[in-house]
PDB file of C-alpha atoms in Angstrom:
ATOM      1  CA  MET U   1     129.690  88.735 110.438  1.00 81.00           C
ATOM      2  CA  PHE U   2     128.839  85.483 108.619  1.00 92.00           C
ATOM      3  CA  SER U   3     130.392  84.305 105.384  1.00 93.00           C
ATOM      4  CA  LEU U   4     129.790  81.133 103.419  1.00 95.00           C
ATOM      5  CA  ARG U   5     132.517  79.846 101.131  1.00 95.00           C
ATOM      6  CA  GLN U   6     131.395  77.448  98.423  1.00 96.00           C
ATOM      7  CA  ALA U   7     128.895  76.106 100.925  1.00 95.00           C
ATOM      8  CA  SER U   8     126.403  73.472  99.787  1.00 95.00           C
ATOM      9  CA  TYR U   9     123.844  71.226 101.442  1.00 95.00           C
ATOM     10  CA  HIS U  10     122.534  67.834 100.318  1.00 94.00           C
ATOM     11  CA  ILE U  11     120.102  65.310 101.703  1.00 92.00           C
ATOM     12  CA  GLY U  12     121.350  62.026 100.312  1.00 89.00           C
ATOM     13  CA  SER U  13     121.863  62.599  96.607  1.00 89.00           C
ATOM     14  CA  HIS U  14     119.383  65.499  96.500  1.00 92.00           C
ATOM     15  CA  GLU U  15     121.018  68.930  96.307  1.00 93.00           C
ATOM     16  CA  ILE U  16     119.150  71.427  98.494  1.00 95.00           C
ATOM     17  CA  LEU U  17     121.687  74.256  98.226  1.00 95.00           C
ATOM     18  CA  ALA U  18     124.182  74.472  95.358  1.00 95.00           C
ATOM     19  CA  PRO U  19     127.727  75.639  96.220  1.00 94.00           C
ATOM     20  CA  PHE U  20     127.804  79.406  96.674  1.00 93.00           C
ATOM     21  CA  ASP U  21     129.654  82.286  98.326  1.00 95.00           C
ATOM     22  CA  LEU U  22     127.728  84.729 100.480  1.00 95.00           C
ATOM     23  CA  SER U  23     128.580  87.231 103.219  1.00 95.00           C
ATOM     24  CA  PHE U  24     126.356  89.010 105.719  1.00 96.00           C
ATOM     25  CA  ASN U  25     127.271  92.433 107.049  1.00 93.00           C
ATOM     26  CA  ALA U  26     127.260  93.205 110.753  1.00 94.00           C
ATOM     27  CA  GLY U  27     124.547  95.560 111.956  1.00 95.00           C
ATOM     28  CA  GLU U  28     122.183  94.939 109.043  1.00 97.00           C
ATOM     29  CA  VAL U  29     118.773  93.307 108.735  1.00 97.00           C
ATOM     30  CA  THR U  30     118.898  90.768 105.897  1.00 97.00           C
ATOM     31  CA  SER U  31     115.754  88.946 104.773  1.00 97.00           C
ATOM     32  CA  LEU U  32     115.909  85.642 102.908  1.00 97.00           C
ATOM     33  CA  LEU U  33     113.184  85.327 100.275  1.00 95.00           C
ATOM     34  CA  GLY U  34     111.937  82.657  97.896  1.00 92.00           C
ATOM     35  CA  HIS U  35     109.063  80.292  97.285  1.00 89.00           C
ATOM     36  CA  ASN U  36     108.588  77.132  99.347  1.00 88.00           C
ATOM     37  CA  GLY U  37     111.426  74.699  98.748  1.00 88.00           C
ATOM     38  CA  SER U  38     113.806  77.369  97.472  1.00 90.00           C
ATOM     39  CA  GLY U  39     116.382  76.636 100.185  1.00 92.00           C
ATOM     40  CA  LYS U  40     116.006  79.685 102.415  1.00 93.00           C
ATOM     41  CA  SER U  41     115.218  77.738 105.608  1.00 93.00           C
ATOM     42  CA  SER U  42     118.038  75.316 104.810  1.00 95.00           C
ATOM     43  CA  LEU U  43     120.372  78.298 104.532  1.00 96.00           C
ATOM     44  CA  ILE U  44     119.436  79.735 107.893  1.00 96.00           C
ATOM     45  CA  LYS U  45     119.820  76.273 109.437  1.00 95.00           C
ATOM     46  CA  LEU U  46     123.379  76.176 108.118  1.00 96.00           C
ATOM     47  CA  LEU U  47     124.040  79.530 109.785  1.00 96.00           C
ATOM     48  CA  SER U  48     122.495  78.337 113.056  1.00 96.00           C
ATOM     49  CA  ARG U  49     124.369  74.989 113.023  1.00 95.00           C
ATOM     50  CA  GLN U  50     121.093  73.049 112.860  1.00 94.00           C
ATOM     51  CA  ASN U  51     122.414  71.570 109.592  1.00 93.00           C
ATOM     52  CA  GLN U  52     126.016  70.917 108.627  1.00 93.00           C
ATOM     53  CA  VAL U  53     127.384  71.895 105.226  1.00 95.00           C
ATOM     54  CA  SER U  54     127.907  69.074 102.742  1.00 95.00           C
ATOM     55  CA  SER U  55     130.838  70.968 101.236  1.00 94.00           C
ATOM     56  CA  GLY U  56     132.547  74.301 101.805  1.00 94.00           C
ATOM     57  CA  GLU U  57     132.445  76.155 105.096  1.00 95.00           C
ATOM     58  CA  VAL U  58     130.457  78.641 107.154  1.00 96.00           C
ATOM     59  CA  MET U  59     132.565  81.288 108.872  1.00 95.00           C
ATOM     60  CA  LEU U  60     131.628  83.507 111.796  1.00 94.00           C
ATOM     61  CA  GLU U  61     133.999  86.396 112.358  1.00 90.00           C
ATOM     62  CA  ASP U  62     136.616  84.544 110.271  1.00 87.00           C
ATOM     63  CA  GLN U  63     136.304  81.339 112.293  1.00 92.00           C
ATOM     64  CA  ASP U  64     134.716  78.103 111.054  1.00 94.00           C
ATOM     65  CA  ILE U  65     131.549  77.664 113.126  1.00 94.00           C
ATOM     66  CA  GLU U  66     132.232  73.934 113.406  1.00 91.00           C
ATOM     67  CA  GLY U  67     135.314  74.815 115.457  1.00 92.00           C
ATOM     68  CA  LEU U  68     133.240  76.584 118.115  1.00 92.00           C
ATOM     69  CA  THR U  69     131.769  74.806 121.113  1.00 93.00           C
ATOM     70  CA  ALA U  70     127.998  75.004 121.527  1.00 91.00           C
ATOM     71  CA  LYS U  71     128.414  77.492 124.370  1.00 91.00           C
ATOM     72  CA  GLU U  72     130.879  79.656 122.424  1.00 92.00           C
ATOM     73  CA  PHE U  73     128.519  79.765 119.454  1.00 94.00           C
ATOM     74  CA  ALA U  74     125.507  80.562 121.664  1.00 94.00           C
ATOM     75  CA  LYS U  75     127.325  83.577 123.089  1.00 93.00           C
ATOM     76  CA  LYS U  76     127.622  84.999 119.578  1.00 94.00           C
ATOM     77  CA  VAL U  77     124.457  83.864 117.779  1.00 96.00           C
ATOM     78  CA  ALA U  78     120.858  83.392 118.954  1.00 96.00           C
ATOM     79  CA  TYR U  79     118.415  81.348 116.869  1.00 96.00           C
ATOM     80  CA  LEU U  80     114.617  81.132 116.845  1.00 95.00           C
ATOM     81  CA  PRO U  81     113.284  78.193 114.791  1.00 93.00           C
ATOM     82  CA  GLN U  82     110.052  78.314 112.849  1.00 88.00           C
ATOM     83  CA  HIS U  83     108.403  76.029 115.403  1.00 88.00           C
ATOM     84  CA  PRO U  84     109.785  76.818 118.889  1.00 87.00           C
ATOM     85  CA  PRO U  85     109.562  74.174 121.650  1.00 84.00           C
ATOM     86  CA  VAL U  86     106.363  73.747 123.659  1.00 76.00           C
ATOM     87  CA  THR U  87     106.283  76.088 126.659  1.00 82.00           C
ATOM     88  CA  ASP U  88     103.440  74.651 128.770  1.00 86.00           C
ATOM     89  CA  GLY U  89     103.831  75.644 132.404  1.00 92.00           C
ATOM     90  CA  VAL U  90     106.560  78.219 131.665  1.00 95.00           C
ATOM     91  CA  THR U  91     106.094  81.903 132.471  1.00 97.00           C
ATOM     92  CA  VAL U  92     107.420  84.703 130.300  1.00 97.00           C
ATOM     93  CA  ARG U  93     110.104  85.518 132.873  1.00 97.00           C
ATOM     94  CA  GLU U  94     111.198  81.871 133.080  1.00 95.00           C
ATOM     95  CA  LEU U  95     111.357  81.592 129.287  1.00 96.00           C
ATOM     96  CA  VAL U  96     113.456  84.726 128.966  1.00 96.00           C
ATOM     97  CA  MET U  97     115.788  83.464 131.717  1.00 95.00           C
ATOM     98  CA  PHE U  98     116.648  80.505 129.443  1.00 92.00           C
ATOM     99  CA  GLY U  99     118.519  83.051 127.348  1.00 94.00           C
ATOM    100  CA  ARG U 100     121.089  83.343 130.110  1.00 93.00           C
ATOM    101  CA  TYR U 101     121.962  79.617 129.937  1.00 89.00           C
ATOM    102  CA  PRO U 102     125.040  79.977 127.653  1.00 89.00           C
ATOM    103  CA  TRP U 103     126.553  82.323 130.214  1.00 87.00           C
ATOM    104  CA  LYS U 104     125.741  80.237 133.310  1.00 79.00           C
ATOM    105  CA  GLY U 105     125.628  76.532 132.421  1.00 64.00           C
ATOM    106  CA  VAL U 106     123.608  73.852 134.212  1.00 62.00           C
ATOM    107  CA  LEU U 107     124.841  74.520 137.745  1.00 69.00           C
ATOM    108  CA  GLY U 108     125.558  78.229 137.470  1.00 74.00           C
ATOM    109  CA  ARG U 109     123.684  80.504 139.817  1.00 84.00           C
ATOM    110  CA  TYR U 110     121.884  83.508 138.421  1.00 87.00           C
ATOM    111  CA  THR U 111     123.152  86.807 139.728  1.00 89.00           C
ATOM    112  CA  HIS U 112     121.595  90.217 140.142  1.00 92.00           C
ATOM    113  CA  ASP U 113     122.971  91.123 136.701  1.00 92.00           C
ATOM    114  CA  ASP U 114     121.288  88.096 135.105  1.00 93.00           C
ATOM    115  CA  HIS U 115     117.919  89.091 136.567  1.00 94.00           C
ATOM    116  CA  ARG U 116     118.460  92.707 135.485  1.00 96.00           C
ATOM    117  CA  ILE U 117     119.245  91.599 131.914  1.00 96.00           C
ATOM    118  CA  VAL U 118     116.088  89.469 131.851  1.00 97.00           C
ATOM    119  CA  GLU U 119     113.887  92.294 133.144  1.00 97.00           C
ATOM    120  CA  GLU U 120     115.371  94.715 130.612  1.00 96.00           C
ATOM    121  CA  ALA U 121     114.737  92.237 127.775  1.00 96.00           C
ATOM    122  CA  ILE U 122     111.113  91.767 128.815  1.00 97.00           C
ATOM    123  CA  ASP U 123     110.664  95.536 129.048  1.00 96.00           C
ATOM    124  CA  ARG U 124     112.232  96.121 125.615  1.00 95.00           C
ATOM    125  CA  VAL U 125     109.647  93.913 123.900  1.00 95.00           C
ATOM    126  CA  GLY U 126     106.758  95.478 125.846  1.00 95.00           C
ATOM    127  CA  LEU U 127     105.777  92.448 127.912  1.00 96.00           C
ATOM    128  CA  MET U 128     106.480  93.609 131.463  1.00 97.00           C
ATOM    129  CA  ALA U 129     102.773  93.412 132.315  1.00 96.00           C
ATOM    130  CA  PHE U 130     102.820  89.752 131.193  1.00 96.00           C
ATOM    131  CA  ALA U 131     106.077  88.693 132.886  1.00 97.00           C
ATOM    132  CA  ASP U 132     104.346  86.285 135.273  1.00 96.00           C
ATOM    133  CA  ARG U 133     101.846  84.952 132.748  1.00 96.00           C
ATOM    134  CA  PHE U 134     102.265  81.491 131.250  1.00 96.00           C
ATOM    135  CA  VAL U 135     103.599  81.757 127.705  1.00 95.00           C
ATOM    136  CA  SER U 136     100.921  79.332 126.514  1.00 93.00           C
ATOM    137  CA  THR U 137      98.177  81.821 127.503  1.00 94.00           C
ATOM    138  CA  LEU U 138      99.553  84.635 125.336  1.00 93.00           C
ATOM    139  CA  SER U 139      98.410  85.573 121.848  1.00 91.00           C
ATOM    140  CA  GLY U 140     100.576  84.558 118.902  1.00 89.00           C
ATOM    141  CA  GLY U 141     102.144  88.002 118.627  1.00 92.00           C
ATOM    142  CA  GLU U 142     102.841  88.173 122.361  1.00 94.00           C
ATOM    143  CA  ARG U 143     104.437  84.722 122.312  1.00 93.00           C
ATOM    144  CA  GLN U 144     106.781  85.770 119.519  1.00 94.00           C
ATOM    145  CA  ARG U 145     107.751  88.845 121.515  1.00 94.00           C
ATOM    146  CA  ALA U 146     108.526  86.610 124.504  1.00 96.00           C
ATOM    147  CA  TRP U 147     110.834  84.480 122.353  1.00 95.00           C
ATOM    148  CA  VAL U 148     112.528  87.613 121.024  1.00 95.00           C
ATOM    149  CA  ALA U 149     113.059  88.732 124.627  1.00 97.00           C
ATOM    150  CA  MET U 150     114.772  85.402 125.306  1.00 96.00           C
ATOM    151  CA  LEU U 151     117.095  86.041 122.365  1.00 96.00           C
ATOM    152  CA  LEU U 152     117.868  89.504 123.721  1.00 96.00           C
ATOM    153  CA  ALA U 153     118.688  88.055 127.153  1.00 96.00           C
ATOM    154  CA  GLN U 154     121.217  85.823 125.421  1.00 96.00           C
ATOM    155  CA  GLN U 155     123.153  89.035 124.644  1.00 95.00           C
ATOM    156  CA  THR U 156     124.484  87.979 121.265  1.00 95.00           C
ATOM    157  CA  SER U 157     125.452  90.303 118.443  1.00 94.00           C
ATOM    158  CA  CYS U 158     123.416  88.340 115.869  1.00 96.00           C
ATOM    159  CA  ILE U 159     119.939  86.795 115.849  1.00 97.00           C
ATOM    160  CA  LEU U 160     118.612  84.317 113.302  1.00 97.00           C
ATOM    161  CA  LEU U 161     114.851  84.030 112.774  1.00 97.00           C
ATOM    162  CA  ASP U 162     113.195  81.322 110.686  1.00 95.00           C
ATOM    163  CA  GLU U 163     109.811  82.614 109.497  1.00 93.00           C
ATOM    164  CA  PRO U 164     109.023  84.564 112.695  1.00 93.00           C
ATOM    165  CA  THR U 165     105.775  85.958 111.235  1.00 91.00           C
ATOM    166  CA  SER U 166     104.388  82.782 109.627  1.00 86.00           C
ATOM    167  CA  ALA U 167     101.607  82.213 112.191  1.00 81.00           C
ATOM    168  CA  LEU U 168     100.684  85.859 112.742  1.00 89.00           C
ATOM    169  CA  ASP U 169      97.993  88.082 111.284  1.00 90.00           C
ATOM    170  CA  VAL U 170      98.968  91.214 109.361  1.00 92.00           C
ATOM    171  CA  THR U 171      98.812  93.498 112.402  1.00 92.00           C
ATOM    172  CA  HIS U 172     101.065  91.285 114.505  1.00 91.00           C
ATOM    173  CA  GLN U 173     103.420  90.711 111.565  1.00 93.00           C
ATOM    174  CA  TYR U 174     103.875  94.451 111.252  1.00 93.00           C
ATOM    175  CA  GLU U 175     104.326  94.976 115.000  1.00 94.00           C
ATOM    176  CA  LEU U 176     106.879  92.163 115.317  1.00 94.00           C
ATOM    177  CA  LEU U 177     108.949  93.291 112.337  1.00 95.00           C
ATOM    178  CA  LYS U 178     108.815  96.887 113.548  1.00 95.00           C
ATOM    179  CA  LEU U 179     110.127  95.685 116.937  1.00 94.00           C
ATOM    180  CA  ILE U 180     112.923  93.706 115.287  1.00 95.00           C
ATOM    181  CA  ARG U 181     113.916  96.744 113.225  1.00 96.00           C
ATOM    182  CA  GLU U 182     113.921  98.956 116.326  1.00 95.00           C
ATOM    183  CA  LEU U 183     116.129  96.470 118.190  1.00 94.00           C
ATOM    184  CA  ASN U 184     118.477  96.299 115.205  1.00 95.00           C
ATOM    185  CA  GLN U 185     118.839 100.070 115.168  1.00 95.00           C
ATOM    186  CA  SER U 186     119.010 100.696 118.923  1.00 94.00           C
ATOM    187  CA  LEU U 187     121.282  97.762 119.829  1.00 93.00           C
ATOM    188  CA  GLY U 188     123.239  97.371 116.598  1.00 93.00           C
ATOM    189  CA  LEU U 189     121.992  93.793 116.251  1.00 95.00           C
ATOM    190  CA  THR U 190     122.708  91.827 113.113  1.00 97.00           C
ATOM    191  CA  VAL U 191     119.455  90.161 112.032  1.00 97.00           C
ATOM    192  CA  ILE U 192     119.082  87.438 109.405  1.00 97.00           C
ATOM    193  CA  MET U 193     115.555  86.164 108.912  1.00 97.00           C
ATOM    194  CA  VAL U 194     113.474  84.040 106.591  1.00 96.00           C
ATOM    195  CA  ILE U 195     110.276  85.787 105.560  1.00 94.00           C
ATOM    196  CA  HIS U 196     107.612  85.162 102.921  1.00 90.00           C
ATOM    197  CA  ASP U 197     106.026  88.596 102.572  1.00 91.00           C
ATOM    198  CA  VAL U 198     108.268  90.513 100.172  1.00 93.00           C
ATOM    199  CA  ASN U 199     106.550  93.821 100.942  1.00 92.00           C
ATOM    200  CA  MET U 200     107.173  93.463 104.686  1.00 93.00           C
ATOM    201  CA  ALA U 201     110.723  92.327 104.009  1.00 94.00           C
ATOM    202  CA  ALA U 202     111.412  95.348 101.808  1.00 93.00           C
ATOM    203  CA  ARG U 203     110.025  97.735 104.394  1.00 93.00           C
ATOM    204  CA  PHE U 204     112.029  96.473 107.368  1.00 95.00           C
ATOM    205  CA  SER U 205     115.285  95.202 105.831  1.00 96.00           C
ATOM    206  CA  ASP U 206     118.567  96.647 104.647  1.00 96.00           C
ATOM    207  CA  ARG U 207     119.135  93.800 102.212  1.00 97.00           C
ATOM    208  CA  LEU U 208     117.121  91.112 100.441  1.00 97.00           C
ATOM    209  CA  VAL U 209     118.634  87.803  99.355  1.00 96.00           C
ATOM    210  CA  ALA U 210     116.407  85.575  97.239  1.00 95.00           C
ATOM    211  CA  LEU U 211     116.887  81.886  96.493  1.00 95.00           C
ATOM    212  CA  LYS U 212     115.375  79.691  93.812  1.00 93.00           C
ATOM    213  CA  ARG U 213     115.969  75.952  93.527  1.00 92.00           C
ATOM    214  CA  GLY U 214     118.890  76.190  95.925  1.00 92.00           C
ATOM    215  CA  LYS U 215     120.683  79.036  94.169  1.00 94.00           C
ATOM    216  CA  ILE U 216     120.944  82.753  94.915  1.00 94.00           C
ATOM    217  CA  VAL U 217     119.145  84.597  92.136  1.00 93.00           C
ATOM    218  CA  VAL U 218     118.794  88.122  93.533  1.00 93.00           C
ATOM    219  CA  ASP U 219     120.816  89.981  96.161  1.00 94.00           C
ATOM    220  CA  GLY U 220     120.602  93.687  96.896  1.00 94.00           C
ATOM    221  CA  ALA U 221     119.034  96.628  98.678  1.00 95.00           C
ATOM    222  CA  PRO U 222     115.206  96.626  98.792  1.00 93.00           C
ATOM    223  CA  ASN U 223     114.810  99.335  96.155  1.00 91.00           C
ATOM    224  CA  ASP U 224     117.061  97.371  93.795  1.00 92.00           C
ATOM    225  CA  VAL U 225     115.213  94.094  94.360  1.00 91.00           C
ATOM    226  CA  MET U 226     111.695  95.533  94.228  1.00 92.00           C
ATOM    227  CA  THR U 227     111.479  95.598  90.453  1.00 90.00           C
ATOM    228  CA  GLU U 228     109.165  93.673  88.163  1.00 89.00           C
ATOM    229  CA  ALA U 229     112.106  91.857  86.575  1.00 89.00           C
ATOM    230  CA  SER U 230     113.644  90.767  89.885  1.00 91.00           C
ATOM    231  CA  LEU U 231     110.359  89.633  91.424  1.00 89.00           C
ATOM    232  CA  SER U 232     109.508  87.686  88.284  1.00 88.00           C
ATOM    233  CA  GLU U 233     112.884  85.934  88.579  1.00 88.00           C
ATOM    234  CA  ILE U 234     112.240  85.099  92.241  1.00 89.00           C
ATOM    235  CA  TYR U 235     108.613  83.988  92.110  1.00 87.00           C
ATOM    236  CA  GLY U 236     108.123  82.990  88.489  1.00 83.00           C
ATOM    237  CA  MET U 237     105.048  85.160  88.052  1.00 84.00           C
ATOM    238  CA  SER U 238     104.242  88.648  86.869  1.00 83.00           C
ATOM    239  CA  LEU U 239     104.128  91.247  89.657  1.00 84.00           C
ATOM    240  CA  ARG U 240     103.721  94.989  89.359  1.00 86.00           C
ATOM    241  CA  ILE U 241     105.286  97.656  91.578  1.00 89.00           C
ATOM    242  CA  PHE U 242     103.929 100.961  92.834  1.00 85.00           C
ATOM    243  CA  LYS U 243     105.283 103.539  95.264  1.00 85.00           C
ATOM    244  CA  ASP U 244     103.210 104.466  98.292  1.00 83.00           C
ATOM    245  CA  PRO U 245     102.742 108.250  97.951  1.00 81.00           C
ATOM    246  CA  GLU U 246     102.985 108.827 101.713  1.00 79.00           C
ATOM    247  CA  SER U 247     105.784 106.474 102.841  1.00 79.00           C
ATOM    248  CA  CYS U 248     107.512 106.170  99.430  1.00 79.00           C
ATOM    249  CA  ASN U 249     107.806 102.405 100.104  1.00 83.00           C
ATOM    250  CA  LEU U 250     107.762 100.182  97.027  1.00 86.00           C
ATOM    251  CA  ILE U 251     104.900  97.673  97.116  1.00 85.00           C
ATOM    252  CA  SER U 252     104.380  94.669  94.857  1.00 88.00           C
ATOM    253  CA  TYR U 253     101.057  93.230  93.752  1.00 82.00           C
ATOM    254  CA  VAL U 254      99.783  90.610  91.343  1.00 84.00           C
ATOM    255  CA  ARG U 255      98.778  91.906  87.919  1.00 75.00           C
TER     256      ARG U 255
END
């Protein structure tokens, strides 16, 4: 899906991401981990074309993303930033319809198929009862679901999420990540997301990639990453691991 070839990112003389190679597999959920300032949000901004590489290249399906027009890129990749735009006066249905923009343009008229796609996206995230509500009146978890519905209406094969659970309580974090996992499995979506909670990431991801001071320090399947040695390398502190006897999920905790 995506591959980075000796990609780096600097702000002035300050190196945010050191040159590295990294590939993401289609159809997988990959979570980017690391403490604040590790470079994980900078990495996802390279993938989403919010930032441009200082050296190297970012490839999408073997094509340099800088060679794609904005509309071509938006037909392949959907991106939800950590702080989405203000949506005052916008209903859920209107927000989700924005996802059809790459396919229609400014003057394009929306067809029956466009409206069907929007309704299906709203239904998939469980917000049909809220379709005519203003987004600003929804709870935090409901708002995030509305944004995910917009990404679904965009009909891309890959979605990028920058800290989608950062403003949510534990219940809504779980529900949102469960939804994302279900969409990944039912639609074959490739998902790359930045997330802070390593336990949630391990539960709902196929792969964990951890950064530290702009370098990749750990990369592997959740069961391979959820070890005391790996977590100590990522977070610089001692964490213990135990296996939930019912789910068999590995869970980390502070000593």
